[in-house]
Amino acid sequence: MEQHAEYSPVLFEETAARAQPLRLAPPPPRPPSLPARAVWADVCAGSLRVAAIRYEPREALLVLRPHIADPGAAVTERRLRVLSLVLDGVSECAVAIELQIAASTVSQEVKQALLCLQLEPRLSALPLPIAQLYHAAAVDGSLEVRAGSGTDGASLTVVFPRPEVDLACLAPAEHRICELILIGKTHAQIAALRGRSARTIANQLASIFSKLHVSGRLELVCLLAGRPIRPC
């Protein structure tokens, strides 16, 4: 006579539980984002002002604060065109030829555009997050943002990853100088911070640019903002 195992409610519940499909944990929520083109347009129009730039070990933070836009203080269309070409790595002479203006006019227009953006009027001091913002806008990318970082909750913080750059080809002193360049330090400030002469810093900078295959500070910053430098 065939025998059947005695029914057990506990055994039945355990068996049913094992038969249930696995429930995967929901993916973590994505950080809020904004279109880079819209943010860059607001910065150029003056409705967003650069309030602060901070550098963390793994990210750079661009703090923007809403501002009542003054049409007279916005970056004009021509200045924005000139600045965009320069940030794309086009030489001032080539920009002058393309736009049919004098080379000295190119330099002046770039200076005025930077002043409108509340930045130092020197391309050599261009902060990396500003270049990153421009390049993200140029490719119609999106920006990770954190809202309400100010005391009044009105500011907007744009988060940029620090470039994953392999600087193994640089000497330790050159590596440190490269970091100072990326946060906008001038040659004189680098010399003072490093306790070296201006000539020594100039020689080290020339070595850095040669090893990384860039023509100067602006190209280095723009290259890092656009894409990582591959190992030498």
Short mmCIF file of N, CA and C in Angstrom, two decimals, residues 49-56 59-64 127-130 158 183:
data_model
loop_
_atom_site.label_atom_id
_atom_site.label_comp_id
_atom_site.label_asym_id
_atom_site.label_seq_id
_atom_site.Cartn_x
_atom_site.Cartn_y
_atom_site.Cartn_z
N ARG A 49 24.81 83.06 -11.60
CA ARG A 49 26.14 83.59 -11.36
C ARG A 49 26.99 82.56 -10.63
N VAL A 50 28.27 82.54 -10.94
CA VAL A 50 29.20 81.65 -10.24
C VAL A 50 29.42 82.20 -8.84
N ALA A 51 28.99 81.44 -7.84
CA ALA A 51 29.13 81.86 -6.44
C ALA A 51 30.39 81.30 -5.82
N ALA A 52 30.78 80.08 -6.22
CA ALA A 52 31.97 79.46 -5.64
C ALA A 52 32.37 78.27 -6.49
N ILE A 53 33.63 77.91 -6.40
CA ILE A 53 34.16 76.70 -7.02
C ILE A 53 34.98 75.98 -5.96
N ARG A 54 34.61 74.73 -5.72
CA ARG A 54 35.30 73.96 -4.69
C ARG A 54 35.82 72.66 -5.29
N TYR A 55 36.95 72.22 -4.79
CA TYR A 55 37.57 71.00 -5.29
C TYR A 55 37.64 69.97 -4.17
N GLU A 56 37.03 68.82 -4.42
CA GLU A 56 37.08 67.69 -3.51
C GLU A 56 38.00 66.63 -4.10
N GLU A 59 35.79 65.04 -6.93
CA GLU A 59 34.86 65.83 -7.73
C GLU A 59 35.14 67.31 -7.57
N ALA A 60 34.69 68.06 -8.56
CA ALA A 60 34.77 69.52 -8.51
C ALA A 60 33.34 70.06 -8.45
N LEU A 61 33.11 71.05 -7.61
CA LEU A 61 31.77 71.57 -7.38
C LEU A 61 31.69 73.02 -7.87
N LEU A 62 30.75 73.26 -8.76
CA LEU A 62 30.50 74.60 -9.27
C LEU A 62 29.19 75.09 -8.67
N VAL A 63 29.27 76.06 -7.77
CA VAL A 63 28.09 76.58 -7.07
C VAL A 63 27.56 77.79 -7.84
N LEU A 64 26.32 77.70 -8.28
CA LEU A 64 25.68 78.76 -9.03
C LEU A 64 24.51 79.34 -8.23
N PRO A 127 38.96 78.28 -14.62
CA PRO A 127 38.75 77.11 -13.74
C PRO A 127 38.25 75.91 -14.53
N LEU A 128 38.70 74.74 -14.14
CA LEU A 128 38.32 73.52 -14.84
C LEU A 128 36.80 73.32 -14.91
N PRO A 129 36.02 73.56 -13.83
CA PRO A 129 34.57 73.33 -13.94
C PRO A 129 33.88 74.20 -14.99
N ILE A 130 34.40 75.40 -15.25
CA ILE A 130 33.81 76.24 -16.28
C ILE A 130 34.01 75.61 -17.65
N VAL A 158 26.60 72.24 -9.24
CA VAL A 158 26.84 71.30 -10.34
C VAL A 158 28.05 70.46 -9.97
N ILE A 183 43.38 74.35 -10.86
CA ILE A 183 42.54 75.18 -9.98
C ILE A 183 42.76 76.67 -10.24
#
